[in-house]
Amino acid sequence: MRVMGVDPGLTRCGVAVVEGRPGARPSLVAVGVVRTSPDMPHEFRLLRLEEGLTEWYEEYRPEALAIERVFAQHNLHSVTGISQAAGIAMLIGARHDTPVELHTPSEAKATITGSGRADKKQVAAMVARILGLAAPPRPADAADAVALAITHLWRGGVQAKYAQAAAAAARRRVS
Amino acid sequence: MRVMGVDPGLTRCGVAVVEGRPGARPSLVAVGVVRTSPDMPHEFRLLRLEEGLTEWYEEYRPEALAIERVFAQHNLHSVTGISQAAGIAMLIGARHDTPVELHTPSEAKATITGSGRADKKQVAAMVARILGLAAPPRPADAADAVALAITHLWRGGVQAKYAQAAAAAARRRVS
């Protein structure tokens, strides 16, 4: 099972591709960020992000997308951009009939470190240890994307999501 | 000048196409809503909305998109969906190099009724009067989309936006 984790953002959108299965040690296929410049008009940032995430999708062909669920702790301005970035990642999943699942930051932290209140540094350190890397992936958004992908693999909620996606695709065809 | 107004939303996204120029009486070309079912998985709602707005765009080929700016009065759950719907409309504009402008609800209300605190019913009634319609467009989301398009025409900020879009397109080509 190959999962693409996405830590949504407009300035830096973390992306990671991880392979594994529930309970087993996962392996890192690729990790990085898609960046868009704050100097560009907002709509062109969205377009650039869509192009960048589509390139990732097409290069690695994940079987599922694990995206961070947007939460209230962000201020309104960042909620808008983060929601839109998450929406673009979801659109890419839907377009390719690839299951999409959202995970909250605390679900990812708890899955990776055992504590839902771990800080970013602890998460990054555990990600490195789990994957057998010499150092955590950088920047932090990239490490968060890895954590989301591992969370998805280890939580194993994938079969149910496949059934849901298949049903949705069927509904979409008849509508 | 033909403008497509978009009142972003997932369950009902208002869309209106209006023709006119600053200071003159505008004419309504088309008005309606794109609906997506709350029973569908979120990512397929986004995809359906993108398909629906693209159909509108391709049928009417507007020269500008006027989209409501998302604001803090919404609760977090609806901010996410509304932000994503607005982001999809912005993506469609960027893809076609069509200028995108955001207008706040109070800008639209003030432009249409003279008061930034007018209620939806007053806005809808004034929209009908401005366009010479026997009754306001329904549902309210459709009337709001008309109000956004008229706001865009009357505020006349379009030339500047064209220059901005052309500059952005140039930046995008060289990046």
Short mmCIF file of N, CA, C and O in Angstrom, two decimals, chain B residues 55-166:
data_model
loop_
_atom_site.label_atom_id
_atom_site.label_comp_id
_atom_site.label_asym_id
_atom_site.label_seq_id
_atom_site.Cartn_x
_atom_site.Cartn_y
_atom_site.Cartn_z
N GLU B 55 -18.63 24.10 -16.34
CA GLU B 55 -19.70 24.14 -17.36
C GLU B 55 -20.24 25.57 -17.53
O GLU B 55 -20.42 26.04 -18.65
N TRP B 56 -20.49 26.23 -16.40
CA TRP B 56 -20.94 27.62 -16.47
C TRP B 56 -19.91 28.49 -17.19
O TRP B 56 -20.24 29.27 -18.06
N TYR B 57 -18.67 28.35 -16.79
CA TYR B 57 -17.61 29.17 -17.40
C TYR B 57 -17.57 28.95 -18.91
O TYR B 57 -17.52 29.89 -19.70
N GLU B 58 -17.58 27.69 -19.30
CA GLU B 58 -17.41 27.39 -20.73
C GLU B 58 -18.62 27.80 -21.54
O GLU B 58 -18.50 28.17 -22.71
N GLU B 59 -19.79 27.73 -20.93
CA GLU B 59 -20.98 28.15 -21.68
C GLU B 59 -21.01 29.66 -21.89
O GLU B 59 -21.39 30.14 -22.95
N TYR B 60 -20.59 30.43 -20.87
CA TYR B 60 -20.78 31.88 -20.93
C TYR B 60 -19.50 32.69 -21.14
O TYR B 60 -19.57 33.88 -21.40
N ARG B 61 -18.35 32.06 -21.00
CA ARG B 61 -17.07 32.74 -21.27
C ARG B 61 -17.00 34.15 -20.70
O ARG B 61 -16.85 35.13 -21.44
N PRO B 62 -17.13 34.29 -19.38
CA PRO B 62 -17.06 35.63 -18.79
C PRO B 62 -15.66 36.24 -18.94
O PRO B 62 -14.67 35.51 -19.07
N GLU B 63 -15.60 37.57 -18.91
CA GLU B 63 -14.30 38.26 -18.99
C GLU B 63 -13.71 38.50 -17.61
O GLU B 63 -12.56 38.96 -17.49
N ALA B 64 -14.50 38.27 -16.56
CA ALA B 64 -14.00 38.41 -15.19
C ALA B 64 -14.86 37.55 -14.26
O ALA B 64 -16.02 37.26 -14.57
N LEU B 65 -14.26 37.15 -13.15
CA LEU B 65 -14.99 36.42 -12.11
C LEU B 65 -15.03 37.28 -10.86
O LEU B 65 -14.00 37.80 -10.43
N ALA B 66 -16.22 37.45 -10.29
CA ALA B 66 -16.40 38.19 -9.03
C ALA B 66 -16.86 37.20 -7.98
O ALA B 66 -17.94 36.62 -8.10
N ILE B 67 -16.03 36.98 -6.98
CA ILE B 67 -16.28 35.92 -6.00
C ILE B 67 -16.39 36.54 -4.61
O ILE B 67 -15.63 37.45 -4.27
N GLU B 68 -17.33 36.04 -3.81
CA GLU B 68 -17.46 36.60 -2.46
C GLU B 68 -16.25 36.21 -1.62
O GLU B 68 -15.82 35.06 -1.60
N ARG B 69 -15.72 37.19 -0.91
CA ARG B 69 -14.60 36.96 -0.01
C ARG B 69 -15.12 36.27 1.25
O ARG B 69 -16.12 36.70 1.84
N VAL B 70 -14.44 35.21 1.66
CA VAL B 70 -14.88 34.43 2.82
C VAL B 70 -14.57 35.19 4.11
O VAL B 70 -13.49 35.76 4.26
N PHE B 71 -15.53 35.18 5.03
CA PHE B 71 -15.37 35.97 6.24
C PHE B 71 -15.58 35.20 7.54
O PHE B 71 -16.12 34.11 7.55
N ALA B 72 -15.14 35.82 8.60
CA ALA B 72 -15.08 35.16 9.91
C ALA B 72 -16.43 34.89 10.54
O ALA B 72 -16.52 34.14 11.49
N GLN B 73 -17.50 35.47 10.00
CA GLN B 73 -18.77 35.25 10.69
C GLN B 73 -19.26 33.81 10.52
O GLN B 73 -20.13 33.36 11.24
N HIS B 74 -18.71 33.11 9.54
CA HIS B 74 -19.10 31.72 9.38
C HIS B 74 -18.45 30.87 10.48
O HIS B 74 -17.40 31.22 10.98
N ASN B 75 -19.09 29.75 10.81
CA ASN B 75 -18.42 28.86 11.76
C ASN B 75 -17.33 28.08 11.01
O ASN B 75 -17.26 28.10 9.78
N LEU B 76 -16.46 27.43 11.78
CA LEU B 76 -15.30 26.82 11.13
C LEU B 76 -15.70 25.79 10.09
O LEU B 76 -15.10 25.73 9.02
N HIS B 77 -16.71 24.98 10.38
CA HIS B 77 -17.06 23.94 9.43
C HIS B 77 -17.46 24.56 8.10
O HIS B 77 -16.99 24.15 7.04
N SER B 78 -18.30 25.61 8.15
CA SER B 78 -18.72 26.18 6.87
C SER B 78 -17.61 27.00 6.24
O SER B 78 -17.51 27.06 5.02
N VAL B 79 -16.72 27.60 7.05
CA VAL B 79 -15.59 28.33 6.45
C VAL B 79 -14.76 27.41 5.56
O VAL B 79 -14.35 27.78 4.47
N THR B 80 -14.57 26.18 6.02
CA THR B 80 -13.77 25.23 5.23
C THR B 80 -14.42 24.99 3.87
O THR B 80 -13.78 25.15 2.82
N GLY B 81 -15.70 24.63 3.87
CA GLY B 81 -16.38 24.34 2.60
C GLY B 81 -16.50 25.56 1.71
O GLY B 81 -16.29 25.48 0.50
N ILE B 82 -16.81 26.71 2.32
CA ILE B 82 -16.97 27.94 1.54
C ILE B 82 -15.63 28.37 0.96
O ILE B 82 -15.54 28.78 -0.20
N SER B 83 -14.56 28.26 1.76
CA SER B 83 -13.22 28.59 1.27
C SER B 83 -12.85 27.70 0.08
O SER B 83 -12.27 28.16 -0.90
N GLN B 84 -13.18 26.42 0.21
CA GLN B 84 -12.82 25.49 -0.87
C GLN B 84 -13.63 25.79 -2.12
O GLN B 84 -13.09 25.74 -3.24
N ALA B 85 -14.92 26.11 -1.95
CA ALA B 85 -15.75 26.45 -3.11
C ALA B 85 -15.20 27.71 -3.79
O ALA B 85 -15.08 27.78 -5.02
N ALA B 86 -14.83 28.72 -2.98
CA ALA B 86 -14.25 29.94 -3.54
C ALA B 86 -12.93 29.62 -4.25
O ALA B 86 -12.65 30.14 -5.33
N GLY B 87 -12.13 28.74 -3.64
CA GLY B 87 -10.86 28.36 -4.24
C GLY B 87 -11.04 27.69 -5.60
O GLY B 87 -10.27 27.93 -6.54
N ILE B 88 -12.08 26.87 -5.71
CA ILE B 88 -12.35 26.20 -7.00
C ILE B 88 -12.72 27.22 -8.06
O ILE B 88 -12.25 27.17 -9.20
N ALA B 89 -13.56 28.20 -7.69
CA ALA B 89 -13.91 29.25 -8.65
C ALA B 89 -12.66 30.03 -9.07
O ALA B 89 -12.47 30.37 -10.24
N MET B 90 -11.77 30.30 -8.09
CA MET B 90 -10.54 31.03 -8.40
C MET B 90 -9.63 30.23 -9.33
O MET B 90 -9.01 30.77 -10.25
N LEU B 91 -9.56 28.91 -9.08
CA LEU B 91 -8.76 28.04 -9.94
C LEU B 91 -9.24 28.10 -11.38
O LEU B 91 -8.44 28.13 -12.32
N ILE B 92 -10.57 28.10 -11.55
CA ILE B 92 -11.13 28.13 -12.91
C ILE B 92 -10.74 29.44 -13.60
O ILE B 92 -10.36 29.46 -14.77
N GLY B 93 -10.78 30.54 -12.85
CA GLY B 93 -10.34 31.81 -13.42
C GLY B 93 -8.87 31.76 -13.81
O GLY B 93 -8.49 32.14 -14.93
N ALA B 94 -8.03 31.26 -12.90
CA ALA B 94 -6.59 31.22 -13.16
C ALA B 94 -6.26 30.34 -14.36
O ALA B 94 -5.43 30.68 -15.20
N ARG B 95 -6.95 29.20 -14.45
CA ARG B 95 -6.71 28.27 -15.57
C ARG B 95 -6.96 28.92 -16.91
O ARG B 95 -6.34 28.58 -17.91
N HIS B 96 -7.94 29.82 -16.94
CA HIS B 96 -8.33 30.45 -18.21
C HIS B 96 -7.77 31.87 -18.32
O HIS B 96 -8.20 32.61 -19.21
N ASP B 97 -6.85 32.24 -17.44
CA ASP B 97 -6.30 33.61 -17.42
C ASP B 97 -7.40 34.66 -17.41
O ASP B 97 -7.27 35.71 -18.05
N THR B 98 -8.47 34.37 -16.71
CA THR B 98 -9.57 35.31 -16.57
C THR B 98 -9.43 36.01 -15.22
O THR B 98 -9.28 35.35 -14.20
N PRO B 99 -9.46 37.35 -15.20
CA PRO B 99 -9.24 38.07 -13.94
C PRO B 99 -10.25 37.65 -12.86
O PRO B 99 -11.43 37.45 -13.15
N VAL B 100 -9.75 37.51 -11.66
CA VAL B 100 -10.56 37.13 -10.50
C VAL B 100 -10.52 38.28 -9.51
O VAL B 100 -9.44 38.80 -9.22
N GLU B 101 -11.67 38.69 -9.01
CA GLU B 101 -11.67 39.69 -7.95
C GLU B 101 -12.61 39.23 -6.83
O GLU B 101 -13.66 38.65 -7.10
N LEU B 102 -12.18 39.49 -5.59
CA LEU B 102 -13.01 39.13 -4.44
C LEU B 102 -13.70 40.39 -3.93
O LEU B 102 -13.10 41.46 -3.89
N HIS B 103 -14.96 40.25 -3.55
CA HIS B 103 -15.70 41.35 -2.96
C HIS B 103 -16.29 40.87 -1.64
O HIS B 103 -16.83 39.76 -1.57
N THR B 104 -16.22 41.71 -0.62
CA THR B 104 -16.81 41.33 0.66
C THR B 104 -18.33 41.47 0.56
O THR B 104 -18.85 42.23 -0.26
N PRO B 105 -19.05 40.73 1.43
CA PRO B 105 -20.51 40.87 1.44
C PRO B 105 -20.93 42.32 1.66
O PRO B 105 -21.87 42.80 1.01
N SER B 106 -20.21 43.05 2.52
CA SER B 106 -20.66 44.42 2.78
C SER B 106 -20.37 45.35 1.60
O SER B 106 -21.15 46.27 1.34
N GLU B 107 -19.30 45.10 0.85
CA GLU B 107 -19.08 45.86 -0.38
C GLU B 107 -20.24 45.66 -1.35
O GLU B 107 -20.73 46.61 -1.96
N ALA B 108 -20.64 44.39 -1.51
CA ALA B 108 -21.73 44.10 -2.45
C ALA B 108 -23.03 44.74 -1.97
O ALA B 108 -23.74 45.39 -2.75
N LYS B 109 -23.32 44.61 -0.67
CA LYS B 109 -24.55 45.21 -0.13
C LYS B 109 -24.56 46.72 -0.33
O LYS B 109 -25.57 47.31 -0.72
N ALA B 110 -23.41 47.35 -0.02
CA ALA B 110 -23.33 48.80 -0.14
C ALA B 110 -23.49 49.24 -1.60
O ALA B 110 -24.15 50.24 -1.90
N THR B 111 -22.88 48.49 -2.50
CA THR B 111 -22.95 48.87 -3.92
C THR B 111 -24.39 48.73 -4.44
O THR B 111 -24.87 49.58 -5.20
N ILE B 112 -25.07 47.69 -4.01
CA ILE B 112 -26.40 47.39 -4.56
C ILE B 112 -27.49 48.21 -3.88
O ILE B 112 -28.41 48.71 -4.53
N THR B 113 -27.40 48.33 -2.54
CA THR B 113 -28.51 48.95 -1.81
C THR B 113 -28.15 50.31 -1.21
O THR B 113 -29.02 51.01 -0.71
N GLY B 114 -26.87 50.66 -1.19
CA GLY B 114 -26.46 51.89 -0.52
C GLY B 114 -26.12 51.68 0.95
O GLY B 114 -25.59 52.57 1.60
N SER B 115 -26.41 50.48 1.48
CA SER B 115 -26.08 50.19 2.89
C SER B 115 -25.34 48.86 3.00
O SER B 115 -25.83 47.82 2.54
N GLY B 116 -24.18 48.91 3.66
CA GLY B 116 -23.39 47.70 3.85
C GLY B 116 -24.03 46.72 4.82
O GLY B 116 -23.54 45.60 4.97
N ARG B 117 -25.13 47.17 5.48
CA ARG B 117 -25.77 46.28 6.45
C ARG B 117 -27.16 45.82 5.99
O ARG B 117 -27.97 45.36 6.79
N ALA B 118 -27.44 45.98 4.70
CA ALA B 118 -28.73 45.53 4.17
C ALA B 118 -28.88 44.02 4.37
O ALA B 118 -27.89 43.29 4.40
N ASP B 119 -30.13 43.55 4.53
CA ASP B 119 -30.31 42.09 4.66
C ASP B 119 -30.48 41.47 3.27
O ASP B 119 -30.57 42.17 2.26
N LYS B 120 -30.50 40.14 3.26
CA LYS B 120 -30.54 39.41 1.99
C LYS B 120 -31.76 39.78 1.15
O LYS B 120 -31.69 39.86 -0.09
N LYS B 121 -32.88 39.99 1.84
CA LYS B 121 -34.13 40.30 1.14
C LYS B 121 -34.03 41.65 0.42
O LYS B 121 -34.46 41.79 -0.73
N GLN B 122 -33.42 42.64 1.12
CA GLN B 122 -33.25 43.95 0.49
C GLN B 122 -32.33 43.87 -0.73
O GLN B 122 -32.59 44.50 -1.75
N VAL B 123 -31.25 43.10 -0.57
CA VAL B 123 -30.31 42.95 -1.70
C VAL B 123 -31.04 42.31 -2.88
O VAL B 123 -30.95 42.78 -4.02
N ALA B 124 -31.80 41.24 -2.60
CA ALA B 124 -32.49 40.53 -3.68
C ALA B 124 -33.50 41.44 -4.37
O ALA B 124 -33.63 41.44 -5.60
N ALA B 125 -34.22 42.25 -3.58
CA ALA B 125 -35.22 43.15 -4.15
C ALA B 125 -34.56 44.21 -5.04
O ALA B 125 -35.03 44.51 -6.14
N MET B 126 -33.40 44.74 -4.58
CA MET B 126 -32.71 45.76 -5.37
C MET B 126 -32.12 45.15 -6.64
O MET B 126 -32.10 45.78 -7.70
N VAL B 127 -31.64 43.91 -6.52
CA VAL B 127 -31.11 43.21 -7.71
C VAL B 127 -32.20 43.11 -8.77
O VAL B 127 -31.97 43.40 -9.95
N ALA B 128 -33.40 42.74 -8.33
CA ALA B 128 -34.53 42.61 -9.28
C ALA B 128 -34.84 43.97 -9.91
O ALA B 128 -35.06 44.08 -11.12
N ARG B 129 -34.83 45.02 -9.08
CA ARG B 129 -35.17 46.34 -9.60
C ARG B 129 -34.11 46.83 -10.62
O ARG B 129 -34.45 47.34 -11.68
N ILE B 130 -32.83 46.64 -10.25
CA ILE B 130 -31.74 47.07 -11.13
C ILE B 130 -31.83 46.39 -12.50
O ILE B 130 -31.63 47.00 -13.54
N LEU B 131 -32.16 45.10 -12.45
CA LEU B 131 -32.17 44.33 -13.70
C LEU B 131 -33.52 44.40 -14.43
O LEU B 131 -33.65 43.87 -15.54
N GLY B 132 -34.52 45.01 -13.78
CA GLY B 132 -35.84 45.06 -14.41
C GLY B 132 -36.54 43.71 -14.43
O GLY B 132 -37.27 43.38 -15.36
N LEU B 133 -36.30 42.92 -13.37
CA LEU B 133 -36.95 41.60 -13.28
C LEU B 133 -38.25 41.73 -12.49
O LEU B 133 -38.35 42.57 -11.59
N ALA B 134 -39.22 40.88 -12.80
CA ALA B 134 -40.50 40.90 -12.08
C ALA B 134 -40.33 40.42 -10.64
O ALA B 134 -41.05 40.85 -9.74
N ALA B 135 -39.36 39.53 -10.40
CA ALA B 135 -39.14 39.00 -9.05
C ALA B 135 -37.65 38.74 -8.87
O ALA B 135 -36.92 38.58 -9.85
N PRO B 136 -37.19 38.74 -7.60
CA PRO B 136 -35.76 38.47 -7.36
C PRO B 136 -35.38 37.06 -7.81
O PRO B 136 -36.19 36.14 -7.72
N PRO B 137 -34.14 36.89 -8.28
CA PRO B 137 -33.67 35.53 -8.58
C PRO B 137 -33.73 34.67 -7.32
O PRO B 137 -33.48 35.17 -6.23
N ARG B 138 -34.04 33.42 -7.46
CA ARG B 138 -34.08 32.49 -6.34
C ARG B 138 -33.21 31.29 -6.65
O ARG B 138 -33.07 30.95 -7.81
N PRO B 139 -32.64 30.59 -5.65
CA PRO B 139 -32.65 30.93 -4.22
C PRO B 139 -31.77 32.15 -3.92
O PRO B 139 -31.20 32.74 -4.84
N ALA B 140 -31.64 32.47 -2.64
CA ALA B 140 -30.90 33.66 -2.21
C ALA B 140 -29.45 33.63 -2.70
O ALA B 140 -28.89 34.67 -3.03
N ASP B 141 -28.86 32.43 -2.77
CA ASP B 141 -27.47 32.31 -3.22
C ASP B 141 -27.33 32.82 -4.66
O ASP B 141 -26.31 33.38 -5.03
N ALA B 142 -28.37 32.58 -5.47
CA ALA B 142 -28.34 33.04 -6.86
C ALA B 142 -28.41 34.56 -6.90
O ALA B 142 -27.67 35.21 -7.65
N ALA B 143 -29.29 35.15 -6.07
CA ALA B 143 -29.40 36.61 -6.02
C ALA B 143 -28.08 37.23 -5.54
O ALA B 143 -27.64 38.27 -6.04
N ASP B 144 -27.43 36.58 -4.58
CA ASP B 144 -26.14 37.09 -4.09
C ASP B 144 -25.08 37.06 -5.19
O ASP B 144 -24.24 37.96 -5.28
N ALA B 145 -25.14 36.03 -6.02
CA ALA B 145 -24.17 35.94 -7.13
C ALA B 145 -24.39 37.08 -8.12
O ALA B 145 -23.43 37.67 -8.64
N VAL B 146 -25.66 37.41 -8.38
CA VAL B 146 -25.97 38.54 -9.26
C VAL B 146 -25.42 39.83 -8.63
O VAL B 146 -24.79 40.65 -9.32
N ALA B 147 -25.65 40.00 -7.34
CA ALA B 147 -25.18 41.21 -6.65
C ALA B 147 -23.66 41.34 -6.76
O ALA B 147 -23.13 42.44 -6.98
N LEU B 148 -22.94 40.23 -6.65
CA LEU B 148 -21.48 40.26 -6.77
C LEU B 148 -21.06 40.68 -8.18
O LEU B 148 -20.13 41.48 -8.35
N ALA B 149 -21.75 40.15 -9.19
CA ALA B 149 -21.40 40.50 -10.58
C ALA B 149 -21.65 41.98 -10.83
O ALA B 149 -20.83 42.67 -11.45
N ILE B 150 -22.79 42.49 -10.36
CA ILE B 150 -23.10 43.92 -10.56
C ILE B 150 -22.08 44.78 -9.80
O ILE B 150 -21.60 45.80 -10.31
N THR B 151 -21.74 44.36 -8.58
CA THR B 151 -20.74 45.08 -7.80
C THR B 151 -19.45 45.21 -8.59
O THR B 151 -18.83 46.28 -8.66
N HIS B 152 -19.07 44.11 -9.20
CA HIS B 152 -17.83 44.10 -9.97
C HIS B 152 -17.92 45.08 -11.15
O HIS B 152 -16.99 45.88 -11.38
N LEU B 153 -19.04 45.06 -11.85
CA LEU B 153 -19.22 45.96 -13.00
C LEU B 153 -19.20 47.41 -12.56
O LEU B 153 -18.55 48.26 -13.19
N TRP B 154 -19.90 47.71 -11.49
CA TRP B 154 -20.06 49.10 -11.08
C TRP B 154 -18.83 49.66 -10.39
O TRP B 154 -18.58 50.86 -10.44
N ARG B 155 -18.09 48.79 -9.73
CA ARG B 155 -16.88 49.28 -9.05
C ARG B 155 -15.77 49.53 -10.05
O ARG B 155 -14.82 50.25 -9.76
N GLY B 156 -15.86 48.88 -11.21
CA GLY B 156 -14.97 49.20 -12.33
C GLY B 156 -13.51 48.98 -12.05
O GLY B 156 -12.65 49.57 -12.68
N GLY B 157 -13.19 48.09 -11.10
CA GLY B 157 -11.79 47.82 -10.79
C GLY B 157 -11.19 46.81 -11.75
O GLY B 157 -10.23 46.14 -11.44
N VAL B 158 -11.77 46.74 -12.91
CA VAL B 158 -11.46 45.62 -13.79
C VAL B 158 -10.18 45.85 -14.59
O VAL B 158 -9.36 44.95 -14.73
N GLN B 159 -10.00 47.05 -15.06
CA GLN B 159 -8.79 47.32 -15.86
C GLN B 159 -7.52 46.99 -15.07
O GLN B 159 -6.64 46.30 -15.56
N ALA B 160 -7.49 47.46 -13.83
CA ALA B 160 -6.32 47.22 -13.00
C ALA B 160 -6.10 45.73 -12.81
O ALA B 160 -4.97 45.24 -12.83
N LYS B 161 -7.20 45.01 -12.66
CA LYS B 161 -7.11 43.57 -12.43
C LYS B 161 -6.59 42.84 -13.67
O LYS B 161 -5.85 41.87 -13.56
N TYR B 162 -6.99 43.35 -14.84
CA TYR B 162 -6.47 42.76 -16.08
C TYR B 162 -4.96 42.86 -16.13
O TYR B 162 -4.25 41.92 -16.47
N ALA B 163 -4.47 44.05 -15.80
CA ALA B 163 -3.03 44.28 -15.84
C ALA B 163 -2.33 43.33 -14.88
O ALA B 163 -1.31 42.73 -15.20
N GLN B 164 -2.96 43.16 -13.71
CA GLN B 164 -2.39 42.27 -12.69
C GLN B 164 -2.35 40.83 -13.19
O GLN B 164 -1.37 40.12 -13.01
N ALA B 165 -3.46 40.42 -13.84
CA ALA B 165 -3.54 39.04 -14.32
C ALA B 165 -2.52 38.81 -15.43
O ALA B 165 -1.88 37.75 -15.50
N ALA B 166 -2.36 39.80 -16.29
CA ALA B 166 -1.39 39.66 -17.39
C ALA B 166 0.01 39.54 -16.82
O ALA B 166 0.81 38.70 -17.27
#
